[in-house]
mmCIF file of N, CA and C in Angstrom:
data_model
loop_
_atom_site.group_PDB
_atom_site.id
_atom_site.type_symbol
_atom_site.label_atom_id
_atom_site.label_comp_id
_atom_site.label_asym_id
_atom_site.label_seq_id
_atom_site.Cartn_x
_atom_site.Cartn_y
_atom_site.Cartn_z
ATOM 1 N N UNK U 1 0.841 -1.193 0.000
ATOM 2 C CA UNK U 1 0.000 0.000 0.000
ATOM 3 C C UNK U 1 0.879 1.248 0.000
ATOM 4 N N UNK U 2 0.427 2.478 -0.887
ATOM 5 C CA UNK U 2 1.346 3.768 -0.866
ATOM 6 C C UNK U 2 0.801 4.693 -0.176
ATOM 7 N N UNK U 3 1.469 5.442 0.573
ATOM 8 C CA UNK U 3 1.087 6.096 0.889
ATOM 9 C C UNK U 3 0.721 7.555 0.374
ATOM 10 N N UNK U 4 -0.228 8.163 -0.087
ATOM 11 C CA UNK U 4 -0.457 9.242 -0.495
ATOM 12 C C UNK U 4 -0.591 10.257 0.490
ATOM 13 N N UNK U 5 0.162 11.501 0.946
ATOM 14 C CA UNK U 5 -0.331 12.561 1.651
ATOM 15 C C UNK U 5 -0.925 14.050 0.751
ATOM 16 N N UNK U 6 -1.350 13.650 -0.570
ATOM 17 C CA UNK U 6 -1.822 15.309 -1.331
ATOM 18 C C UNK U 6 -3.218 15.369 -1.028
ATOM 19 N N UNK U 7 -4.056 14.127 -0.367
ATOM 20 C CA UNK U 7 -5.317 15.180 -0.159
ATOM 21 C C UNK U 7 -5.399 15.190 1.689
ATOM 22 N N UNK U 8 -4.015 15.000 2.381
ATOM 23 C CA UNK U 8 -4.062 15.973 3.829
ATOM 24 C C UNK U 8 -5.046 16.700 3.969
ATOM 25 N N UNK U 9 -5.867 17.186 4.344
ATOM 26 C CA UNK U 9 -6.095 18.883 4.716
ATOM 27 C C UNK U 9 -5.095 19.807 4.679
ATOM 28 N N UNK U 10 -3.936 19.555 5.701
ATOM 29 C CA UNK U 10 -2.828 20.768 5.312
ATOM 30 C C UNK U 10 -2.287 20.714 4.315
ATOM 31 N N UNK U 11 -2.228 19.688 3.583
ATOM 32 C CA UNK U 11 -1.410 19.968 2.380
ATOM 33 C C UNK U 11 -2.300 20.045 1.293
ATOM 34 N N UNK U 12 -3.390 20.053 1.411
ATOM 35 C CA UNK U 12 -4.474 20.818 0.535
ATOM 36 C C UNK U 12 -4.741 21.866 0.592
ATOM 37 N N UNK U 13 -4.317 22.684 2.121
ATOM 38 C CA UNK U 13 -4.096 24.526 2.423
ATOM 39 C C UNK U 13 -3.240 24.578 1.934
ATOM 40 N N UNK U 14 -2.026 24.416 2.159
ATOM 41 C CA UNK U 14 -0.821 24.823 1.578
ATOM 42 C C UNK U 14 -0.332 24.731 0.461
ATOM 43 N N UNK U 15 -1.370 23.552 -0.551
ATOM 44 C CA UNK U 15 -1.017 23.932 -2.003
ATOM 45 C C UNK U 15 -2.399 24.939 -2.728
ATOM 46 N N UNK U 16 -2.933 24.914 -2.118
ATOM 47 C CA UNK U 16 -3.920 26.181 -2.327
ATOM 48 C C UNK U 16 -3.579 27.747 -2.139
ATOM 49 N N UNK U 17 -2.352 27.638 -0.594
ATOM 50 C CA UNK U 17 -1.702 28.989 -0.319
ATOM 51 C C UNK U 17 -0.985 29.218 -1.812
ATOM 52 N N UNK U 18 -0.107 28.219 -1.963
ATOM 53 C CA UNK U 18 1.133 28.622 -3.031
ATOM 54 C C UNK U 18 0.650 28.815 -4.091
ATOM 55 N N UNK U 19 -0.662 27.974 -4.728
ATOM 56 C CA UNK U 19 -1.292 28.599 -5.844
ATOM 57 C C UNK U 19 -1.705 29.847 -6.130
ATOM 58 N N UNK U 20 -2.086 30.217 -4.633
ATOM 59 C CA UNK U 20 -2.724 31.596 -4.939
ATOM 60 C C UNK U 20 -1.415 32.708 -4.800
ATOM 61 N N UNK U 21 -0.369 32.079 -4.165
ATOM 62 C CA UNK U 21 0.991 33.451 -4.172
ATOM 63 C C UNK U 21 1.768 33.501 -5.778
ATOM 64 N N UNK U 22 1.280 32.138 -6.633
ATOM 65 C CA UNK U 22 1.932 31.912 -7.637
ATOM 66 C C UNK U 22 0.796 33.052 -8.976
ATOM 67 N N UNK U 23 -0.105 32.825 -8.497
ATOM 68 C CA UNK U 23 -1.135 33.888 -9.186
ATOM 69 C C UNK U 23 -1.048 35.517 -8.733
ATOM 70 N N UNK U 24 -0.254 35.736 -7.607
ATOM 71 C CA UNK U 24 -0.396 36.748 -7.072
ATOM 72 C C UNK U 24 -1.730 37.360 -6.512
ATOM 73 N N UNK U 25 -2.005 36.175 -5.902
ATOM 74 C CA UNK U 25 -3.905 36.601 -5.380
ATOM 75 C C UNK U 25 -3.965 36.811 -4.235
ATOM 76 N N UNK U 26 -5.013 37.462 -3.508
ATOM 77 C CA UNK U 26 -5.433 37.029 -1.991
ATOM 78 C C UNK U 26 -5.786 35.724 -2.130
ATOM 79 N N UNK U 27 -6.332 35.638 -0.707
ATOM 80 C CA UNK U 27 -6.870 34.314 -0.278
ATOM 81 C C UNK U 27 -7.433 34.285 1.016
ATOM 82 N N UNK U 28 -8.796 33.563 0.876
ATOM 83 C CA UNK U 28 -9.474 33.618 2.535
ATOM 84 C C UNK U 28 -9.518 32.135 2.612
ATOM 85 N N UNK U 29 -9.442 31.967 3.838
ATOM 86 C CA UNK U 29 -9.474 30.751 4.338
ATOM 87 C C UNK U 29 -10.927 30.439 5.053
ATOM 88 N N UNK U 30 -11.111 29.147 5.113
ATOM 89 C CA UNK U 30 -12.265 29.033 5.865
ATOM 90 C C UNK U 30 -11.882 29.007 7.178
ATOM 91 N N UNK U 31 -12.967 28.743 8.351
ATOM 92 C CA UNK U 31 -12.732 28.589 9.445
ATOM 93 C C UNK U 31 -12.143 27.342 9.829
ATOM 94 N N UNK U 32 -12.300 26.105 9.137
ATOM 95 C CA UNK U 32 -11.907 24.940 9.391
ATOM 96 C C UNK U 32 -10.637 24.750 9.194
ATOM 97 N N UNK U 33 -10.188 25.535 8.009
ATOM 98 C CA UNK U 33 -8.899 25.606 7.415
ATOM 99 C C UNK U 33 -8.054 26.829 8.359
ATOM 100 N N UNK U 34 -8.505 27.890 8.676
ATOM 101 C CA UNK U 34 -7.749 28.506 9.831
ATOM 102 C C UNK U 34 -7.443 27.325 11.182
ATOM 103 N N UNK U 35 -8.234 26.789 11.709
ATOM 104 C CA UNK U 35 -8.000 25.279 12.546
ATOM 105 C C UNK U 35 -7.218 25.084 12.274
ATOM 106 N N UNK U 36 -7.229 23.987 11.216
ATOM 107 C CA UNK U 36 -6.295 23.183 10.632
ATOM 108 C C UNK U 36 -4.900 23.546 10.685
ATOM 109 N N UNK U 37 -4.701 25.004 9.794
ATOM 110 C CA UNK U 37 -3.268 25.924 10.504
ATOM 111 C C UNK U 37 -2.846 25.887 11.598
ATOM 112 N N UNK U 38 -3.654 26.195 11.968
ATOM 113 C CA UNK U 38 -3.274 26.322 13.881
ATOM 114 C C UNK U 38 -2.889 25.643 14.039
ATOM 115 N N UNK U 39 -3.389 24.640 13.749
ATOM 116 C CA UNK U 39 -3.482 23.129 14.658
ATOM 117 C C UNK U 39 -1.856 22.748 14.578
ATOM 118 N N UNK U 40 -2.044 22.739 13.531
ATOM 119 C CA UNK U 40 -0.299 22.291 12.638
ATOM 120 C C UNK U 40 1.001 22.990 12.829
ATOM 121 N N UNK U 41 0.573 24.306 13.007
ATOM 122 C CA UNK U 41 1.752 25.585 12.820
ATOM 123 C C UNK U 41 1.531 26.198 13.595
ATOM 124 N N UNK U 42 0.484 26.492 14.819
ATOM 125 C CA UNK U 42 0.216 27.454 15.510
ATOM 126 C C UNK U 42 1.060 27.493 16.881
ATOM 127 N N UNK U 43 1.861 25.961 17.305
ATOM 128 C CA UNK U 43 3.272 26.313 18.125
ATOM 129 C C UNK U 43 4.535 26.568 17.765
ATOM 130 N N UNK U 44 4.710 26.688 16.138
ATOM 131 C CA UNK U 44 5.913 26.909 16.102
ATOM 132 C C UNK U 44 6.527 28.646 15.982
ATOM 133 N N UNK U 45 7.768 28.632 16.382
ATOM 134 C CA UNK U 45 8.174 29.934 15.873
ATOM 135 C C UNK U 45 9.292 29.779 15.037
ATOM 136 N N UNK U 46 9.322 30.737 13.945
ATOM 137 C CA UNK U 46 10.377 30.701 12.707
ATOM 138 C C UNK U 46 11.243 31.932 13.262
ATOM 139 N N UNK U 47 12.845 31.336 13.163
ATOM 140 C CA UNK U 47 13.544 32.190 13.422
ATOM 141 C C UNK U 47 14.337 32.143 12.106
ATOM 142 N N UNK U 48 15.334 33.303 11.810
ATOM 143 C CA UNK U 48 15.891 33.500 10.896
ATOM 144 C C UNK U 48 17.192 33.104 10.781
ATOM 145 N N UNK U 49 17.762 32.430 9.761
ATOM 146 C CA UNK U 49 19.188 31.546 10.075
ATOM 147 C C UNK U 49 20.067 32.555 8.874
ATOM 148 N N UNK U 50 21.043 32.910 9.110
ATOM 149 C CA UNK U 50 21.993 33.657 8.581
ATOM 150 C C UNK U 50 23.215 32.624 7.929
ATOM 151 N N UNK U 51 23.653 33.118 7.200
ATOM 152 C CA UNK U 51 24.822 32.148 6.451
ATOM 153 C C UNK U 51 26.037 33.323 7.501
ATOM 154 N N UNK U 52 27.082 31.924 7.089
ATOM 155 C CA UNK U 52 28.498 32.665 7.664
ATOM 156 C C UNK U 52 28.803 34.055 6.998
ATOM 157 N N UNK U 53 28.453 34.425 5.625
ATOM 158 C CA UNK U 53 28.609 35.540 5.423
ATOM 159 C C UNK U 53 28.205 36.961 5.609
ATOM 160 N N UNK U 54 26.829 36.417 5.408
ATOM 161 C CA UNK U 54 26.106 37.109 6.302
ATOM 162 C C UNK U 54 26.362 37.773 7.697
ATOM 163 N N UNK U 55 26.807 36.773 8.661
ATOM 164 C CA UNK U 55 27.313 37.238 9.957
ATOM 165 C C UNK U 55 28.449 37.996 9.497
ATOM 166 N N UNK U 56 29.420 37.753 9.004
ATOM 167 C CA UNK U 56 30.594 38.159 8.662
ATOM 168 C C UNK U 56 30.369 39.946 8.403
ATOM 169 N N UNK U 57 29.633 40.079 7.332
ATOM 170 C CA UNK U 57 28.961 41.111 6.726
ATOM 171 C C UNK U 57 28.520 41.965 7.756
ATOM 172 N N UNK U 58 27.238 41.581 8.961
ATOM 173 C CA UNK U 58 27.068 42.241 9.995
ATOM 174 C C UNK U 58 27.827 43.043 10.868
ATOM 175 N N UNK U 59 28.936 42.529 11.291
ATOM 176 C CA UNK U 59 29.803 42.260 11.851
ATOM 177 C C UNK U 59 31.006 43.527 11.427
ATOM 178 N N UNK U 60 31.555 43.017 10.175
ATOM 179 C CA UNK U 60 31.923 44.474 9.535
ATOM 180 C C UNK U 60 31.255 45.680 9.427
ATOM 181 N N UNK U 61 30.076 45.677 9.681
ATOM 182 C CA UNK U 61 28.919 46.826 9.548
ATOM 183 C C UNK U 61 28.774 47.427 10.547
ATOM 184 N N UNK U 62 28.815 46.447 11.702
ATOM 185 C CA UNK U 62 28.636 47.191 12.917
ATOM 186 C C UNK U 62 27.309 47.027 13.426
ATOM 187 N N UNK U 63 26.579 46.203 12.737
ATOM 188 C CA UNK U 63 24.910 45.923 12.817
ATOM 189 C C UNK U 63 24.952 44.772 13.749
ATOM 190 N N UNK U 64 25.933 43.864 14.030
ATOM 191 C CA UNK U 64 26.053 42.481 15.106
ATOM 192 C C UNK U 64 27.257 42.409 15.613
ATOM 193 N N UNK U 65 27.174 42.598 16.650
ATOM 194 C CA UNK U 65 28.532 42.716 17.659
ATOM 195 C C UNK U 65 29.347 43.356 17.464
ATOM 196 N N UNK U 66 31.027 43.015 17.032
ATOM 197 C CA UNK U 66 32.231 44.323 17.169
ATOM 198 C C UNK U 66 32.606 43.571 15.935
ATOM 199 N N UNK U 67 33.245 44.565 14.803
ATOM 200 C CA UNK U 67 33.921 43.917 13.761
ATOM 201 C C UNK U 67 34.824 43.026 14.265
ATOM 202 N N UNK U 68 35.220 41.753 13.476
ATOM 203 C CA UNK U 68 36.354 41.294 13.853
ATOM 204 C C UNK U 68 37.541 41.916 13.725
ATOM 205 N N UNK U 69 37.791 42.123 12.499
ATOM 206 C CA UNK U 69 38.869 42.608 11.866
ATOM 207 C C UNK U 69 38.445 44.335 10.956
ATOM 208 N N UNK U 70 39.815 45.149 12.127
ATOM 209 C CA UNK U 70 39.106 47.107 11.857
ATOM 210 C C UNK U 70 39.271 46.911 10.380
ATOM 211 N N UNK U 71 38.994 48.267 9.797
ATOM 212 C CA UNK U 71 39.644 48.593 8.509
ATOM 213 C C UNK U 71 40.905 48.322 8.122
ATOM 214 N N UNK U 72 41.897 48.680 9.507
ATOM 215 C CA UNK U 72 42.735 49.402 8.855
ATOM 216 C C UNK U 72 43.998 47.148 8.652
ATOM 217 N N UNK U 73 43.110 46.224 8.833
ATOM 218 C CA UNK U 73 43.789 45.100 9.000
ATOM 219 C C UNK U 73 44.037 44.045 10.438
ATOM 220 N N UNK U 74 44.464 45.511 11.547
ATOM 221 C CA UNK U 74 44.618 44.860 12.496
ATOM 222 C C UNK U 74 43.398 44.705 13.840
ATOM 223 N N UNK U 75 43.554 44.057 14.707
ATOM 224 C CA UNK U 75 42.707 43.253 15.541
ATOM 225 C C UNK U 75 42.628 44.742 16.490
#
C-alpha cells in the first residue's frame, strides 16, 4: 500500500496557499482551514538563520557585535 499525503487537509491549504501566491492573489481561508493551521503551525516559531557571510557582513557593519577585523587590518 502507498502512501499518499496530497489530499491531507494541510497539504491541501498549503497547495492552495502557493497557488494563490503563484497567481499573485489574496486568499481567505475558511474557518476549518484557519484550525487546521493552527493546529499544525500554531506552536511553532520561525527564526531566521543567517549564512556565515552574512554574519561576517554584519559584523563588519557594525549591525552584530564588534567587527572582527578594523579597517585598517589589524585586531
Amino acid at each position: 500500500m502507498e502512501l499518499n499525503n496530497d489530499n491531507l487537509p494541510i497539504n491541501l491549504i498549503i497547495k492552495k496557499i502557493n497557488e494563490a501566491a503563484l497567481k499573485n492573489e489574496s486568499l481567505t481561508l475558511s474557518a476549518e482551514e484557519v484550525k487546521i493551521v493552527s493546529e499544525d503551525f500554531g506552536d511553532q516559531y520561525f527564526v531566521p538563520v543567517l549564512t556565515n557571510e552574512q554574519i561576517i557582513q554584519m559584523c563588519e557593519e557594525g549591525t552584530l557585535g564588534k567587527p572582527i577585523f578594523s579597517k585598517n587590518g589589524k585586531n
